[in-house]
XYZ file of C-alpha atoms in Angstrom:
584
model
C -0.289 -7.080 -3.012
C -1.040 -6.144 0.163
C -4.749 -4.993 0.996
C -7.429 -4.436 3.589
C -7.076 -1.683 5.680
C -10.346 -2.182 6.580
C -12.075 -6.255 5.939
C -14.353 -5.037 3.295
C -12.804 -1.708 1.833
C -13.465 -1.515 -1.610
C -10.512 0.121 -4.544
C -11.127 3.850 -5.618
C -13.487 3.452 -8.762
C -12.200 2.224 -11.866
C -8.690 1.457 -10.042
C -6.440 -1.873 -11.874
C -4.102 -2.839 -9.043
C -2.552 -6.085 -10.117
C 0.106 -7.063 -9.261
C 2.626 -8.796 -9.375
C 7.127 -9.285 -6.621
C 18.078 -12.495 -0.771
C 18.941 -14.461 1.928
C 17.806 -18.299 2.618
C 15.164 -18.716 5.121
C 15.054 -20.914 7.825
C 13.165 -23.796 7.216
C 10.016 -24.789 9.401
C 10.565 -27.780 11.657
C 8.829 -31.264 11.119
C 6.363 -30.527 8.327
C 3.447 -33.152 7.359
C 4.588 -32.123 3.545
C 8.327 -32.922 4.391
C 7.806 -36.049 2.332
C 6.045 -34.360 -0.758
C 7.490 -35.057 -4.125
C 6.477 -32.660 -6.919
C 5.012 -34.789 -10.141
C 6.936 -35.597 -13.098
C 8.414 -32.701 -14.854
C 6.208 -31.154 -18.165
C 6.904 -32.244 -21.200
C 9.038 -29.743 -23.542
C 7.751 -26.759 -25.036
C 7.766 -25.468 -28.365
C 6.634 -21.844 -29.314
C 5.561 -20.296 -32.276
C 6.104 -16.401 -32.801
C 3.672 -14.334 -31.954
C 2.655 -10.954 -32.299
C 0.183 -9.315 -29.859
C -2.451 -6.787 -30.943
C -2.102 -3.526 -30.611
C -2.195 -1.530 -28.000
C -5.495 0.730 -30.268
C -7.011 -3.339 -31.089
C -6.780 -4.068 -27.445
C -8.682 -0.852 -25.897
C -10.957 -0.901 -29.281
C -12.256 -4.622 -27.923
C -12.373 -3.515 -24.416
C -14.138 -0.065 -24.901
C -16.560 -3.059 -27.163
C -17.572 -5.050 -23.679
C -19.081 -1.736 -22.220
C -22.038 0.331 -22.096
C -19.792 3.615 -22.076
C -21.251 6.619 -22.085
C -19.819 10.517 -23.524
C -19.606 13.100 -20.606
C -21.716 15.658 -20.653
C -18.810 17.663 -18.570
C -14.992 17.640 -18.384
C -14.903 19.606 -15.440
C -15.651 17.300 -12.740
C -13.715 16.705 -9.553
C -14.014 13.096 -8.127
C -13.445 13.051 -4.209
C -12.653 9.482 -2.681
C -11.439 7.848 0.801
C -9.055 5.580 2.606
C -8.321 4.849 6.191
C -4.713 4.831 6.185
C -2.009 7.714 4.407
C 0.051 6.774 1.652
C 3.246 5.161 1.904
C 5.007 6.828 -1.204
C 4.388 8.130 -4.799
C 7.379 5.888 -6.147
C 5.691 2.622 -7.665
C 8.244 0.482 -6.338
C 7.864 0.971 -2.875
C 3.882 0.935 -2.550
C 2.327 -2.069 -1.506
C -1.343 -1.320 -0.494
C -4.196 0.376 -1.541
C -4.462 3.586 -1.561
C -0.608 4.217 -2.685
C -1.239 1.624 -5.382
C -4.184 3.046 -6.617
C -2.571 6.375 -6.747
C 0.687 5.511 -8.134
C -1.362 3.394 -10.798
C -3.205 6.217 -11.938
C 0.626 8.618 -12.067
C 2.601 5.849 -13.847
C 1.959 3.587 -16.516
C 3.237 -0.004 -16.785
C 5.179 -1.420 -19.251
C 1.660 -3.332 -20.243
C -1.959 -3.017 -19.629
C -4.387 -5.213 -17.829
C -8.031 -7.045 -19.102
C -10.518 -5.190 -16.894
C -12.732 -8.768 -17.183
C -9.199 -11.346 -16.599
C -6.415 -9.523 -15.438
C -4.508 -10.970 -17.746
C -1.842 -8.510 -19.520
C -2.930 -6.938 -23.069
C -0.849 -4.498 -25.135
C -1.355 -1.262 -23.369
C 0.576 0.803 -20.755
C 3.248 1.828 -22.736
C 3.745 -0.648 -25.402
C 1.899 -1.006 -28.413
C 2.311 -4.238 -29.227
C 4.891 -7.005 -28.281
C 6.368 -9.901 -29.906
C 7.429 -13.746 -28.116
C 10.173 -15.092 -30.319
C 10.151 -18.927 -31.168
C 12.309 -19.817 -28.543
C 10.130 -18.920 -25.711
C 11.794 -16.686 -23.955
C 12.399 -13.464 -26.058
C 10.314 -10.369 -25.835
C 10.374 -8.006 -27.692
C 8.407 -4.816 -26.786
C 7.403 -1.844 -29.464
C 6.608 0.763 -27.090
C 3.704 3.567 -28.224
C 5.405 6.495 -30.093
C 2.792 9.154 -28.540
C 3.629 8.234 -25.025
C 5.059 11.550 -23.345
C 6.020 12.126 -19.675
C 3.781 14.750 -17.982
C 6.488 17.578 -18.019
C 6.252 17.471 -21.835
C 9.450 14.815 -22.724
C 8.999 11.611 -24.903
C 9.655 8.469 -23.334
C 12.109 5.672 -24.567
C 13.265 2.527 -24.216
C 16.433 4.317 -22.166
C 13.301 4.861 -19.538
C 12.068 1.724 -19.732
C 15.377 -0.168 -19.444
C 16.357 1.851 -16.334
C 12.997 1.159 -15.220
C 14.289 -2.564 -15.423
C 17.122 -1.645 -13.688
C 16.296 -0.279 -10.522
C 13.564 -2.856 -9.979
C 16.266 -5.569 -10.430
C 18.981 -3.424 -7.751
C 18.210 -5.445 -4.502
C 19.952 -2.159 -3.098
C 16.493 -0.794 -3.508
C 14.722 -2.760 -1.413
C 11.564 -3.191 -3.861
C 9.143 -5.958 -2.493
C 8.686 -6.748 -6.200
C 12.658 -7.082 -6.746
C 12.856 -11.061 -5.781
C 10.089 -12.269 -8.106
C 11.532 -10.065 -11.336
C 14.638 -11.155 -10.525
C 13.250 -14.782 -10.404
C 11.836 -13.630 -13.833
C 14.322 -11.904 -15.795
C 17.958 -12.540 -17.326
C 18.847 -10.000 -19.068
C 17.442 -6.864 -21.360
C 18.730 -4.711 -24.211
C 17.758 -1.523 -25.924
C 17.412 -2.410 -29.556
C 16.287 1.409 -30.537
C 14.541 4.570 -29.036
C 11.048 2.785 -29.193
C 12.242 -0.585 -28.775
C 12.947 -2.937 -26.434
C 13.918 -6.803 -25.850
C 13.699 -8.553 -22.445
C 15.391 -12.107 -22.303
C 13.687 -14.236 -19.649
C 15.300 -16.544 -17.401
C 13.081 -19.744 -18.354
C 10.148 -20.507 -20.179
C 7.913 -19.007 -17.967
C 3.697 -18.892 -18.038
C 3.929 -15.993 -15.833
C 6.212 -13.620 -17.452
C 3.996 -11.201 -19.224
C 2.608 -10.735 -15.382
C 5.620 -10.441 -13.658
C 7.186 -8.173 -16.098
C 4.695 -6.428 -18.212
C 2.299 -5.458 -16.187
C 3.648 -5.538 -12.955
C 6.753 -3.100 -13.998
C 6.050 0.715 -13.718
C 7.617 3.003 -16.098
C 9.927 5.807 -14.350
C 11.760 8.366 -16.125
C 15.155 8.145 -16.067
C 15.566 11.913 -16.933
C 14.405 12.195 -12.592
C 16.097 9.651 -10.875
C 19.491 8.573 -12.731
C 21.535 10.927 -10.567
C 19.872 9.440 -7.086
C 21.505 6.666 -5.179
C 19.166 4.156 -5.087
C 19.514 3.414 -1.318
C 18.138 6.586 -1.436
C 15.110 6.542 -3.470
C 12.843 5.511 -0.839
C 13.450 9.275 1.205
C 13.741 10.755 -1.547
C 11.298 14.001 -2.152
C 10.660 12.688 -5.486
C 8.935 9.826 -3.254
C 7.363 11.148 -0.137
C 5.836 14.024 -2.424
C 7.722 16.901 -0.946
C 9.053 17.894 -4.483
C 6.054 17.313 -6.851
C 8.281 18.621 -9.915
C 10.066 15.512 -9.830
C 6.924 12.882 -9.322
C 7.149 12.755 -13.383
C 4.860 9.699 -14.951
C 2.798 8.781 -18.389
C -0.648 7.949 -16.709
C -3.588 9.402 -17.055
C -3.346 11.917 -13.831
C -0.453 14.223 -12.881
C 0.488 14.596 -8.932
C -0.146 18.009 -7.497
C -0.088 17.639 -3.595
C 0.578 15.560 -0.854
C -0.426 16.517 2.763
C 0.093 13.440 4.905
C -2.520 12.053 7.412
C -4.552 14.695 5.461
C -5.205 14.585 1.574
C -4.176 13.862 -1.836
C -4.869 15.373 -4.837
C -4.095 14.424 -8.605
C -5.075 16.842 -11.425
C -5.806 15.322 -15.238
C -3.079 14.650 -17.264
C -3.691 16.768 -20.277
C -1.055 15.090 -22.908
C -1.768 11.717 -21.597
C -2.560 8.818 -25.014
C -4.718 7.525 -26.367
C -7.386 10.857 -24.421
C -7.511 12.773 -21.516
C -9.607 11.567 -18.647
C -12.905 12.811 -18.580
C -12.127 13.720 -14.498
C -10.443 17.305 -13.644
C -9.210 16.166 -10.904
C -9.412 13.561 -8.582
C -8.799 13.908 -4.058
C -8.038 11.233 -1.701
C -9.069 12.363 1.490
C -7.255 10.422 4.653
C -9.293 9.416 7.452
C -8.275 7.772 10.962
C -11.374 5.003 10.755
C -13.606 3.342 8.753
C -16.681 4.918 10.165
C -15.441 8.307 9.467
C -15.071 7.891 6.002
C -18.290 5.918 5.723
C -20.176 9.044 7.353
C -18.305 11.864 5.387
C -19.674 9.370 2.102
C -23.588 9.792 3.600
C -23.432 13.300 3.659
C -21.883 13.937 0.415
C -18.676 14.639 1.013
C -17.189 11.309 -1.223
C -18.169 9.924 -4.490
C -17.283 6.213 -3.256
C -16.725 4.060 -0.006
C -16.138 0.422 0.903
C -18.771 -0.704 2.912
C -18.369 -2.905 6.201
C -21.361 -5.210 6.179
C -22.852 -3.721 8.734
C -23.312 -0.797 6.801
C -25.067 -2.355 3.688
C -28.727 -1.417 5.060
C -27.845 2.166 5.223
C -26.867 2.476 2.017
C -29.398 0.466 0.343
C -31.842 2.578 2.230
C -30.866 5.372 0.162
C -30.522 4.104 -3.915
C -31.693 7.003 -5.394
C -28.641 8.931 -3.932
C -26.428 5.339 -4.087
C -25.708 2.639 -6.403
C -24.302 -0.668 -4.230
C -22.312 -2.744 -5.473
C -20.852 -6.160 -4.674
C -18.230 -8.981 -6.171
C -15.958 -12.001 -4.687
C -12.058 -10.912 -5.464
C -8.497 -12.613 -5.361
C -7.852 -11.520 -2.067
C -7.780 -13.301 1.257
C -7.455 -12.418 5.506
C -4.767 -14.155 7.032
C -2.397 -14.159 10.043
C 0.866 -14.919 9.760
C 3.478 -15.960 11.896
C 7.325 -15.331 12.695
C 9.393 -18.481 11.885
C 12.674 -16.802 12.186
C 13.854 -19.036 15.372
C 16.528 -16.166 16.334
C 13.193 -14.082 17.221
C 10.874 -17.039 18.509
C 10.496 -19.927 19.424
C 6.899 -20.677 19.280
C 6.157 -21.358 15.905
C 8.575 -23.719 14.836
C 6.631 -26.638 14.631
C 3.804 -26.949 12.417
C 1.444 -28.743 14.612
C 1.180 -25.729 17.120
C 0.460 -23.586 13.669
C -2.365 -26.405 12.966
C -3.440 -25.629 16.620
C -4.223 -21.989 15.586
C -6.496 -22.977 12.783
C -8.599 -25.641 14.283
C -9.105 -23.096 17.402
C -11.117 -20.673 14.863
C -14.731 -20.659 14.073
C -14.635 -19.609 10.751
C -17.908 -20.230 9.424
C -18.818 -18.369 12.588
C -16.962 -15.684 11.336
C -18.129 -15.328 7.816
C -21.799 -15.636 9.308
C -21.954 -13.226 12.452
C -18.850 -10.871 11.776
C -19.018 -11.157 8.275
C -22.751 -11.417 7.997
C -22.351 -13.915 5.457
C -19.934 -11.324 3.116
C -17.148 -13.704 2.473
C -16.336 -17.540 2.331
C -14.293 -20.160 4.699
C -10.978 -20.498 3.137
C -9.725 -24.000 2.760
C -5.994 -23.873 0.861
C -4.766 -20.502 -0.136
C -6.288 -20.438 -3.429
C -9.484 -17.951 -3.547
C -12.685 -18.543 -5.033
C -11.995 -16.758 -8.378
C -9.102 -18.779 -9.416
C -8.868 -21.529 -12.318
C -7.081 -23.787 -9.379
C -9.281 -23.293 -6.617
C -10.232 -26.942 -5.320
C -11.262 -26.631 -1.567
C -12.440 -30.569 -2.323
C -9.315 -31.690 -2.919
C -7.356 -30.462 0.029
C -5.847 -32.850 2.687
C -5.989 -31.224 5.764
C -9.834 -29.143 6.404
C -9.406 -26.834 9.287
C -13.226 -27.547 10.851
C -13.721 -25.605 14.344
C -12.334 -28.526 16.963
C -10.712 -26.378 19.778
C -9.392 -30.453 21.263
C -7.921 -31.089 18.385
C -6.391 -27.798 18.903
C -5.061 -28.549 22.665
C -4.322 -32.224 21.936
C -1.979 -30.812 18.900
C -0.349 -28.058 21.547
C -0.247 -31.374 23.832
C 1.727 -33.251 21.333
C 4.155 -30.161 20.081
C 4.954 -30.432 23.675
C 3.406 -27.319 24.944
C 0.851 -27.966 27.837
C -0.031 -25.553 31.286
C 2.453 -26.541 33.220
C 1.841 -23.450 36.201
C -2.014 -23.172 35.773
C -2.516 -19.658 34.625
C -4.485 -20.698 31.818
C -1.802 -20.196 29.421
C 0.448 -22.913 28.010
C 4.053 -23.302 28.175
C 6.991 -25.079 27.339
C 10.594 -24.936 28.162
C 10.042 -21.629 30.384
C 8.068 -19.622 27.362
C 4.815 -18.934 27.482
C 2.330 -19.042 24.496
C 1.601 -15.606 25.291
C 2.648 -12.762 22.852
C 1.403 -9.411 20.916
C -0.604 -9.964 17.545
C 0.172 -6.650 15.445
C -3.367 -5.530 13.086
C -4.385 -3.067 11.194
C -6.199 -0.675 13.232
C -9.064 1.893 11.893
C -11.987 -0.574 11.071
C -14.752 -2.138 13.022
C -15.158 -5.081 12.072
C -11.358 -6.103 12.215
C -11.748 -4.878 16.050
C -14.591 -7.756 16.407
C -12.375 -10.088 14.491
C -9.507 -9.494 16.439
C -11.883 -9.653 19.828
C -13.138 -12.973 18.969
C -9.696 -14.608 17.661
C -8.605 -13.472 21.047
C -11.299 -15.260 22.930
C -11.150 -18.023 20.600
C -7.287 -19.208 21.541
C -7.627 -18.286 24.956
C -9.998 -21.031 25.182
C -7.354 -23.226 24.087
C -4.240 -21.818 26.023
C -3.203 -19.331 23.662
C -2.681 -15.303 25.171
C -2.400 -12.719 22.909
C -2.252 -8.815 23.079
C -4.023 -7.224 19.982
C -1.732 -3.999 18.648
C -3.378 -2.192 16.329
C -1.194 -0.310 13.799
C -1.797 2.516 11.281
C -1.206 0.469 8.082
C 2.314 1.651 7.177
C 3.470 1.180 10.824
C 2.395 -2.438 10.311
C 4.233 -2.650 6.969
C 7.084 -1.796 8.846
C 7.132 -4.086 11.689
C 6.853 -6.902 9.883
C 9.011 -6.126 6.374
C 11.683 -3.341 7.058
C 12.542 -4.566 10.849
C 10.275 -8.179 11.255
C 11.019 -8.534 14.557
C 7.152 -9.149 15.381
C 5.691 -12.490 16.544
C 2.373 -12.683 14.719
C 0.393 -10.400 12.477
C -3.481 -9.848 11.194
C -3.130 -8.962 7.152
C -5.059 -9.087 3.833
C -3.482 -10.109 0.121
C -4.441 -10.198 -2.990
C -2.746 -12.355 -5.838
C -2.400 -11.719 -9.164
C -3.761 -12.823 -12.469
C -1.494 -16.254 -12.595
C -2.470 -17.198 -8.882
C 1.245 -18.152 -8.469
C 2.204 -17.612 -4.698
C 5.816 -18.342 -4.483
C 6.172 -14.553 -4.083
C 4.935 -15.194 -0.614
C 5.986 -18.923 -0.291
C 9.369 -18.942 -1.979
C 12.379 -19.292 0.424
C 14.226 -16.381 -1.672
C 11.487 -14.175 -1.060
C 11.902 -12.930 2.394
C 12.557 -9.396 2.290
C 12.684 -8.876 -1.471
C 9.138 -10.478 -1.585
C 5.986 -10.728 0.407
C 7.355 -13.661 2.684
C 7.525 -11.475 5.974
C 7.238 -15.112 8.035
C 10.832 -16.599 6.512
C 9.284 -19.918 5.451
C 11.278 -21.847 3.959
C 10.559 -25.814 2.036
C 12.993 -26.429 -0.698
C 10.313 -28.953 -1.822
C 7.490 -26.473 -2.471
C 10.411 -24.358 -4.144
C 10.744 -26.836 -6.304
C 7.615 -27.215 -7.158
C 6.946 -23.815 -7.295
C 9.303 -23.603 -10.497
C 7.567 -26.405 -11.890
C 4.070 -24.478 -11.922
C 5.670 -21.350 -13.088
C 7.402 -23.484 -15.905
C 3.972 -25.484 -16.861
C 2.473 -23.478 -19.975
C -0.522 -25.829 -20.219
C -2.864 -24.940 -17.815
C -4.531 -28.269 -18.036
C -1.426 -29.972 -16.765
C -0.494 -26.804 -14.437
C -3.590 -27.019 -11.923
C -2.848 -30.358 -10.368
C 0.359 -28.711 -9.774
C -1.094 -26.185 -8.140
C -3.207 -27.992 -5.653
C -0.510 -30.131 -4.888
C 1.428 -27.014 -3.980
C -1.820 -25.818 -2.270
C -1.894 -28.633 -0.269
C 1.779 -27.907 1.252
C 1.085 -24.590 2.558
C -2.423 -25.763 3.841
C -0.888 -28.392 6.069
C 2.411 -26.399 6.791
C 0.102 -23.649 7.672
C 3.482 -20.491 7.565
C 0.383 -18.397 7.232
C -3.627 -19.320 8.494
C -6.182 -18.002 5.785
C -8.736 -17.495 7.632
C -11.463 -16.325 4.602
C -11.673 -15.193 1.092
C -13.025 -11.338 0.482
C -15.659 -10.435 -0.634
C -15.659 -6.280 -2.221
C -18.425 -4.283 -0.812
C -19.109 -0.789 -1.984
C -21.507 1.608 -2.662
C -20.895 5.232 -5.181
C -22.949 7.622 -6.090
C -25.470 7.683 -8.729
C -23.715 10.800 -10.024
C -20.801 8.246 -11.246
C -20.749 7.528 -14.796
C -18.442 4.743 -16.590
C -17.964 2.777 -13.198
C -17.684 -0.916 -13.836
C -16.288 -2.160 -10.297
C -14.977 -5.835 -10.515
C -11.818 -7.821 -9.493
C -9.594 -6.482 -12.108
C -11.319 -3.342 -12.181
C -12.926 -1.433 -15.228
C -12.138 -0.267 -18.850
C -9.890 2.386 -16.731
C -10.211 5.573 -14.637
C -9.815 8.103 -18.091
C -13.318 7.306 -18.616
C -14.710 7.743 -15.417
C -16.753 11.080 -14.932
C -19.924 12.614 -12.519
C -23.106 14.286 -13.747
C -23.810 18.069 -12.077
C -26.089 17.696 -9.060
């Protein structure tokens, strides 16, 4: 998922946003990894059937972790922030926080999330699934007291065309290639039943499919061209009558570049939400919605670490609060050659990276709120080994000109900028605009590769203007973004060769090796014997560098003491129904 519109925003409270994810790309020329062969392949697997808990067991253990209080009121309104509008109400096309958060909170997924792993529990709308003994048949018993907010029950005919349109590449989902990668087939075995056949024995399924599928109705949408969904009014708001979901809120309005507002969803299962309501006001920059939080006006805010003192200043009006998470900041660069030329080989990528200060960055920019990435894996995940990677990107600006040197690219007409074969290194860098600290980021990565030859012009783009540069028309060069994996820590959604355009691989990378392995990971049950996999697979995109990850996120946010139920973490809390705010 994409993230960040700001380097330390923080998720609206209580908000689960996991997530999940075609033409060949063109592959990168001479790679250090070229030569990588994946280990041997796992040993066969043998299942036993199994029956998941229910969907009442899995909240009743959940609800069991927390300190959850009653409300003393039903009638309060929760007011929240983001820098950055919405880029639909249709779960299939959001990609970044807030539309995720929103469209999490109007549809439900096919399964729920563990607020404490991420991992998918029966939940969402199933009550309880079952894995048959050959491994790769699901069969899903969806919750008989699941109704759609405008009063109809749902099925498994909404759940199946749910499955549908995510697998139509017509529809230009960035979560199509990776259920497609996922998924071979589904049938409708009654009207609260479903079975979903997947395409291998796969350790990610439950992920891909269960919780990262939203549930639409097919009541709304069977009678619009897909092609079409995305302008649809049933997706840019215009029509709330037909933005029809099972969560827990209902959508009322939508006034872009201004506000959005959800009211509670009165027939949502297994209880209302405590909250009345809940508004997302839109604001251009960080600092605005930081201010509007001091004087009252928001119940919640992502801090930028220069802000921390301010609010800790304050705790008997603020409650801070502060946690690493599975995201990452990263530039990434344009490998399709019929755009540029400059990135081809993967020494002048290396040259980007060892131009950096990192640790500089987490200390003076990030005041210390974040850590120096080495490999792509982030500090929270079961295969995160920054020991055991091959290549460590250590500040060394002449390493950084002597690899430019060697790629063949040296100042040839003494402007300070170097060349090769008539092209200059010189080119725009596309961000997200609206935060502060990005700005400074952006300043020194600007001063940083100068010093070594390298020009760029920093463009900074409302979020969904940067979306579209680099996914729906990627004719950029280089872009500033943040990510955030899911519960498996797989990353062939962004990696994969087949995932350019129907996945989150805006750069068209492309090593049939790391494919390979890739599948090998995905097919590795054991976890024991999948991690080695993993770092070996780390350790291709760390020396390939398609992408330079610059540092792993760390969440800063404050709320007010008002909020009750808020248990902020990386997968979120026990879930936004039981969120509510004490009268002043």
């Amino acid at each position: 998922v994409l993230f960040l519109l700001s380097i330390m925003s923080a998720p609206l409270v209580a908000a689960q946003d996991g997530t999940p994810v075609a033409s060949p790309a063109a592959s990168p020329a001479a790679s250090p990894a070229d030569e990588a062969t994946p280990a041997a392949s796992p040993a066969a697997v043998t299942c036993e059937p199994f029956v998941s808990a229910t969907a009442a067991e899995s909240r009743a253990e959940i609800e069991s972790r927390y300190d959850l209080e009653q409300p003393t009121t039903m009638d309060s309104s929760y007011v929240t922030g983001a820098t950055g509008d919405l880029q639909s109400v249709n779960p299939f096309f959001v990609e970044s926080d807030p539309s995720l958060t929103v469209t999490g909170y109007i549809f439900d997924p096919l399964l729920a999330g563990d607020p404490e792993t991420g991992q998918p529990t029966a939940g969402g709308v199933t009550d309880y699934y079952e894995i048959a003994a050959d491994c790769v048949t699901y069969t899903f018993h969806l919750r008989t007291d699941k109704v759609w907010s405008d009063g109809t029950d749902l099925t498994a005919d909404d759940v199946a065309f749910s499955l549908e349109a995510m697998a139509d590449v017509s529809l230009a989902s960035p979560y199509t290639g990776q259920f497609l990668a996922a998924v071979k087939s589904w049938e409708v075995i009654d009207a609260d039943t479903i079975q979903i056949v997947a395409n291998d024995i796969l350790a990610d399924f439950l992920t891909t499919v269960g919780y990262s599928t939203s549930i639409i109705q097919k009541a709304a949408w069977e009678n619009v061209p897909r092609a079409d969904w995305v302008t649809d009014p049933g997706s840019t708001g215009q029509d709330p009558s037909r933005v029809i979901g099972t969560g827990p809120f209902k959508f009322e309005s939508w006034t872009q570049g201004q506000e959005v507002k959800l009211v509670r969803n009165d027939m949502y299962t297994p209880f209302a939400p405590y909250l009345k309501e809940i508004t997302i006001r839109i604001f251009a920059d960080g600092e605005a919605e930081f201010n509007a939080f001091l004087t009252g006006e928001l119940d919640d805010v992502g801090v930028d670490p220069t802000q921390v003192e301010t609010v800790q200043q304050q705790p008997d009006l603020f409650r801070m609060f502060e946690y690493p998470n599975r995201g990452f900041f990263y530039y990434e660069f344009n490998l399709n050659s019929e755009t540029t030329v400059r990135f081809q080989d993967y020494r002048v990528r290396q040259a980007f990276m060892f131009a950096l200060d990192r640790q500089s960055i987490v200390d003076n920019i990030l005041l210390g709120h974040g850590v120096v990435a080495n490999g792509p894996q982030p500090v929270i995940s079961y295969a995160y080994a920054p020991d055991q990677m091959n290549t460590i990107f250590n500040y060394d600006p002449e390493r950084s000109k002597a690899l430019l040197a060697e790629a063949g690219w040296t100042d040839t007409n003494g402007d300070g900028t170097v060349d090769k074969d008539g092209v200059e290194m010189s080119f725009e860098f596309l961000y997200p605009s609206g935060d502060a600290t990005t700005d400074t980021l952006v300043a020194y990565m600007q001063d940083a590769w100068k010093a070594v030859g390298i020009g760029i012009e920093p463009v900074g783009l409302e979020f969904s203007a940067l979306i579209e540069a680099t996914t729906t028309t990627p004719t950029f060069e280089m872009a500033l973004y943040g990510f955030s994996w899911d519960p498996t820590f797989f990353q062939d959604i962004m990696f994969g060769c087949d995932m350019y355009q129907i996945g989150f691989n805006d750069m068209k990378y492309c090593n049939p090796e790391l494919d390979v392995l890739g599948q090998q990971i995905k097919r590795t049950v054991d976890i024991n014997e999948r991690i080695p996999l993993m770092i070996q697979y780390s350790n291709i995109v760390n020396d390939e560098q398609p992408i330079g990850v610059l540092f792993f996120s760390t969440t800063i946010g404050a709320e007010s003491v008002r909020i009750h139920n808020s248990f902020p973490g990386p997968w979120g809390g026990p879930g936004i129904e039981y969120i509510w705010i004490a009268d002043q």
